[in-house]
């Protein structure tokens, strides 16, 4: 439910990992995300986010089809001492590569029970950020996230992960 949405209860949906109990920074970000227009989105994220980090986050999630991230499974870091910019970091990438929610289109960012994530959705609607995402996807696909690079890497992990995957009773996958 941590969607950076006006519907987020920051005290329930967001867990602070450092600092004090002041949630005003995330509350302010949510308020901006709720009111920013599509046309003004690029300027706002350029000023308030580590922009390259944001574009990488969105591009990689699209390439690996990680739909289990925009309503949870990411960290927000506010570099309040140095740059005053937000950074977004994924975690828990176990539902990547078309397994999880294969029917959710790229521009929808949440499950039916949670609000959509405006950071991602506005990025897909703004022409400038969408073009930057497309360019980064092309670059990543040409150099790293493609069959010739990923398949041998995944295959090399099979021996290492086999027992853990076999013992995982929570993944809802019928066979190894």
mmCIF file of C-alpha atoms in Angstrom:
data_model
loop_
_atom_site.group_PDB
_atom_site.id
_atom_site.type_symbol
_atom_site.label_atom_id
_atom_site.label_comp_id
_atom_site.label_asym_id
_atom_site.label_seq_id
_atom_site.Cartn_x
_atom_site.Cartn_y
_atom_site.Cartn_z
ATOM 1 C CA UNK A 1 0.000 0.000 0.000
ATOM 2 C CA UNK A 2 2.986 2.379 -0.017
ATOM 3 C CA UNK A 3 2.120 3.983 -3.343
ATOM 4 C CA UNK A 4 3.197 7.600 -2.824
ATOM 5 C CA UNK A 5 -0.496 8.323 -3.116
ATOM 6 C CA UNK A 6 -2.678 10.742 -1.220
ATOM 7 C CA UNK A 7 -4.436 7.632 0.090
ATOM 8 C CA UNK A 8 -1.285 6.369 1.845
ATOM 9 C CA UNK A 9 -1.411 6.462 5.601
ATOM 10 C CA UNK A 10 2.261 7.291 6.019
ATOM 11 C CA UNK A 11 2.340 6.091 9.614
ATOM 12 C CA UNK A 12 0.952 2.715 8.579
ATOM 13 C CA UNK A 13 2.279 2.190 5.035
ATOM 14 C CA UNK A 14 5.734 3.696 5.448
ATOM 15 C CA UNK A 15 8.402 2.478 7.840
ATOM 16 C CA UNK A 16 11.287 4.805 8.592
ATOM 17 C CA UNK A 17 14.642 3.065 8.676
ATOM 18 C CA UNK A 18 16.664 6.026 9.942
ATOM 19 C CA UNK A 19 16.300 9.501 11.332
ATOM 20 C CA UNK A 20 13.500 10.575 13.618
ATOM 21 C CA UNK A 21 9.736 10.081 13.630
ATOM 22 C CA UNK A 22 9.115 13.092 11.381
ATOM 23 C CA UNK A 23 7.256 11.986 8.249
ATOM 24 C CA UNK A 24 6.826 15.477 6.811
ATOM 25 C CA UNK A 25 9.273 14.868 3.947
ATOM 26 C CA UNK A 26 7.324 11.903 2.555
ATOM 27 C CA UNK A 27 4.027 13.679 3.267
ATOM 28 C CA UNK A 28 5.236 16.722 1.309
ATOM 29 C CA UNK A 29 6.360 14.518 -1.584
ATOM 30 C CA UNK A 30 2.976 12.801 -1.649
ATOM 31 C CA UNK A 31 1.201 16.180 -1.650
ATOM 32 C CA UNK A 32 3.318 17.338 -4.611
ATOM 33 C CA UNK A 33 2.715 14.065 -6.484
ATOM 34 C CA UNK A 34 -1.022 14.476 -5.942
ATOM 35 C CA UNK A 35 -1.150 17.956 -7.447
ATOM 36 C CA UNK A 36 1.576 18.060 -10.114
ATOM 37 C CA UNK A 37 0.378 18.251 -13.691
ATOM 38 C CA UNK A 38 1.670 15.935 -16.400
ATOM 39 C CA UNK A 39 3.253 18.928 -18.149
ATOM 40 C CA UNK A 40 5.144 20.023 -15.006
ATOM 41 C CA UNK A 41 6.171 16.522 -13.941
ATOM 42 C CA UNK A 42 9.592 16.441 -15.649
ATOM 43 C CA UNK A 43 10.724 19.683 -14.047
ATOM 44 C CA UNK A 44 9.479 18.574 -10.628
ATOM 45 C CA UNK A 45 11.252 15.192 -10.687
ATOM 46 C CA UNK A 46 14.402 16.777 -12.109
ATOM 47 C CA UNK A 47 14.497 19.143 -9.165
ATOM 48 C CA UNK A 48 13.374 16.734 -6.429
ATOM 49 C CA UNK A 49 14.698 13.299 -7.449
ATOM 50 C CA UNK A 50 18.005 11.842 -8.437
ATOM 51 C CA UNK A 51 16.689 11.792 -11.979
ATOM 52 C CA UNK A 52 19.056 9.184 -13.428
ATOM 53 C CA UNK A 53 18.238 6.860 -10.534
ATOM 54 C CA UNK A 54 14.511 7.302 -11.177
ATOM 55 C CA UNK A 55 14.842 6.629 -14.914
ATOM 56 C CA UNK A 56 16.983 3.538 -14.223
ATOM 57 C CA UNK A 57 14.463 2.275 -11.669
ATOM 58 C CA UNK A 58 11.550 2.618 -14.095
ATOM 59 C CA UNK A 59 13.444 1.272 -17.117
ATOM 60 C CA UNK A 60 14.754 -1.804 -15.324
ATOM 61 C CA UNK A 61 11.339 -2.562 -13.807
ATOM 62 C CA UNK A 62 9.809 -2.443 -17.287
ATOM 63 C CA UNK A 63 12.538 -4.612 -18.802
ATOM 64 C CA UNK A 64 12.319 -7.328 -16.173
ATOM 65 C CA UNK A 65 8.517 -6.991 -15.898
ATOM 66 C CA UNK A 66 8.656 -6.291 -12.175
ATOM 67 C CA UNK A 67 5.074 -5.286 -11.399
ATOM 68 C CA UNK A 68 5.423 -6.186 -7.755
ATOM 69 C CA UNK A 69 7.201 -2.980 -6.879
ATOM 70 C CA UNK A 70 5.146 0.183 -7.253
ATOM 71 C CA UNK A 71 2.826 -0.458 -4.331
ATOM 72 C CA UNK A 72 5.537 -1.926 -2.085
ATOM 73 C CA UNK A 73 8.966 -3.515 -2.500
ATOM 74 C CA UNK A 74 10.939 -0.317 -2.832
ATOM 75 C CA UNK A 75 12.705 2.099 -0.553
ATOM 76 C CA UNK A 76 12.585 5.873 -0.763
ATOM 77 C CA UNK A 77 15.694 7.685 0.438
ATOM 78 C CA UNK A 78 15.697 11.424 1.000
ATOM 79 C CA UNK A 79 19.273 12.701 0.854
ATOM 80 C CA UNK A 80 18.344 15.600 3.098
ATOM 81 C CA UNK A 81 21.921 16.455 4.082
ATOM 82 C CA UNK A 82 23.717 16.586 0.723
ATOM 83 C CA UNK A 83 21.497 16.927 -2.356
ATOM 84 C CA UNK A 84 17.969 17.171 -0.885
ATOM 85 C CA UNK A 85 16.900 14.745 -3.602
ATOM 86 C CA UNK A 86 14.866 11.584 -3.401
ATOM 87 C CA UNK A 87 16.279 8.231 -4.505
ATOM 88 C CA UNK A 88 14.228 5.118 -5.119
ATOM 89 C CA UNK A 89 15.632 1.611 -4.637
ATOM 90 C CA UNK A 90 13.933 -1.703 -5.420
ATOM 91 C CA UNK A 91 13.994 -4.757 -3.195
ATOM 92 C CA UNK A 92 12.321 -8.175 -3.236
ATOM 93 C CA UNK A 93 12.567 -8.835 -6.967
ATOM 94 C CA UNK A 94 11.305 -12.412 -6.758
ATOM 95 C CA UNK A 95 8.344 -11.841 -9.062
ATOM 96 C CA UNK A 96 10.270 -10.608 -12.112
ATOM 97 C CA UNK A 97 10.441 -11.916 -15.670
ATOM 98 C CA UNK A 98 6.725 -12.217 -16.465
ATOM 99 C CA UNK A 99 5.755 -14.470 -13.591
ATOM 100 C CA UNK A 100 3.804 -12.018 -11.489
ATOM 101 C CA UNK A 101 0.744 -10.154 -12.723
ATOM 102 C CA UNK A 102 1.469 -10.742 -16.364
ATOM 103 C CA UNK A 103 -1.791 -9.049 -17.343
ATOM 104 C CA UNK A 104 -1.050 -5.657 -15.775
ATOM 105 C CA UNK A 105 -0.110 -3.191 -18.540
ATOM 106 C CA UNK A 106 3.151 -1.282 -18.052
ATOM 107 C CA UNK A 107 1.335 1.986 -17.345
ATOM 108 C CA UNK A 108 -0.721 0.583 -14.455
ATOM 109 C CA UNK A 109 1.312 0.395 -11.316
ATOM 110 C CA UNK A 110 -0.711 -1.298 -8.666
ATOM 111 C CA UNK A 111 -3.029 -4.072 -7.749
ATOM 112 C CA UNK A 112 -6.781 -3.489 -7.683
ATOM 113 C CA UNK A 113 -6.813 -2.953 -3.922
ATOM 114 C CA UNK A 114 -4.223 -0.161 -3.858
ATOM 115 C CA UNK A 115 -4.040 3.260 -5.471
ATOM 116 C CA UNK A 116 -1.784 3.778 -8.452
ATOM 117 C CA UNK A 117 1.726 5.131 -7.938
ATOM 118 C CA UNK A 118 1.900 8.655 -9.393
ATOM 119 C CA UNK A 119 5.714 8.698 -9.633
ATOM 120 C CA UNK A 120 5.679 5.952 -12.243
ATOM 121 C CA UNK A 121 2.368 6.717 -13.883
ATOM 122 C CA UNK A 122 3.143 10.395 -14.446
ATOM 123 C CA UNK A 123 6.573 9.420 -15.782
ATOM 124 C CA UNK A 124 4.865 7.280 -18.428
ATOM 125 C CA UNK A 125 2.456 10.085 -19.313
ATOM 126 C CA UNK A 126 5.021 12.890 -19.563
ATOM 127 C CA UNK A 127 6.612 12.949 -23.040
ATOM 128 C CA UNK A 128 10.083 13.912 -21.808
ATOM 129 C CA UNK A 129 10.398 11.327 -19.058
ATOM 130 C CA UNK A 130 8.831 8.638 -21.232
ATOM 131 C CA UNK A 131 11.422 9.316 -23.940
ATOM 132 C CA UNK A 132 14.219 9.140 -21.354
ATOM 133 C CA UNK A 133 12.817 5.821 -20.102
ATOM 134 C CA UNK A 134 12.613 4.478 -23.661
ATOM 135 C CA UNK A 135 16.195 5.548 -24.376
ATOM 136 C CA UNK A 136 17.436 3.876 -21.202
ATOM 137 C CA UNK A 137 15.489 0.696 -21.985
ATOM 138 C CA UNK A 138 17.136 0.544 -25.397
ATOM 139 C CA UNK A 139 20.584 1.084 -23.894
ATOM 140 C CA UNK A 140 20.055 -1.511 -21.157
ATOM 141 C CA UNK A 141 18.591 -4.037 -23.575
ATOM 142 C CA UNK A 142 21.422 -3.617 -26.050
ATOM 143 C CA UNK A 143 24.093 -4.041 -23.365
ATOM 144 C CA UNK A 144 22.829 -6.016 -20.374
ATOM 145 C CA UNK A 145 19.197 -7.053 -20.073
ATOM 146 C CA UNK A 146 18.853 -9.355 -23.055
ATOM 147 C CA UNK A 147 18.754 -13.097 -23.690
ATOM 148 C CA UNK A 148 22.433 -13.465 -24.532
ATOM 149 C CA UNK A 149 23.489 -11.878 -21.242
ATOM 150 C CA UNK A 150 20.689 -12.873 -18.856
ATOM 151 C CA UNK A 151 20.114 -16.526 -19.823
ATOM 152 C CA UNK A 152 23.656 -17.754 -18.989
ATOM 153 C CA UNK A 153 23.563 -15.768 -15.760
ATOM 154 C CA UNK A 154 20.219 -17.285 -14.728
ATOM 155 C CA UNK A 155 21.415 -20.754 -15.727
ATOM 156 C CA UNK A 156 24.512 -20.315 -13.545
ATOM 157 C CA UNK A 157 22.285 -19.632 -10.546
ATOM 158 C CA UNK A 158 20.252 -22.821 -10.944
ATOM 159 C CA UNK A 159 22.674 -25.014 -9.003
ATOM 160 C CA UNK A 160 23.138 -22.406 -6.307
ATOM 161 C CA UNK A 161 19.423 -21.755 -5.770
ATOM 162 C CA UNK A 162 17.859 -25.139 -6.531
ATOM 163 C CA UNK A 163 17.479 -26.341 -2.926
ATOM 164 C CA UNK A 164 16.141 -23.006 -1.682
ATOM 165 C CA UNK A 165 13.574 -22.803 -4.469
ATOM 166 C CA UNK A 166 12.530 -26.420 -3.906
ATOM 167 C CA UNK A 167 12.046 -25.802 -0.172
ATOM 168 C CA UNK A 168 10.075 -22.548 -0.602
ATOM 169 C CA UNK A 169 6.452 -23.429 0.112
ATOM 170 C CA UNK A 170 5.247 -19.821 -0.102
ATOM 171 C CA UNK A 171 5.916 -19.064 -3.769
ATOM 172 C CA UNK A 172 2.702 -20.634 -5.179
ATOM 173 C CA UNK A 173 4.643 -22.352 -7.969
ATOM 174 C CA UNK A 174 3.641 -25.974 -8.530
ATOM 175 C CA UNK A 175 6.992 -27.355 -9.666
ATOM 176 C CA UNK A 176 10.681 -26.581 -9.482
#
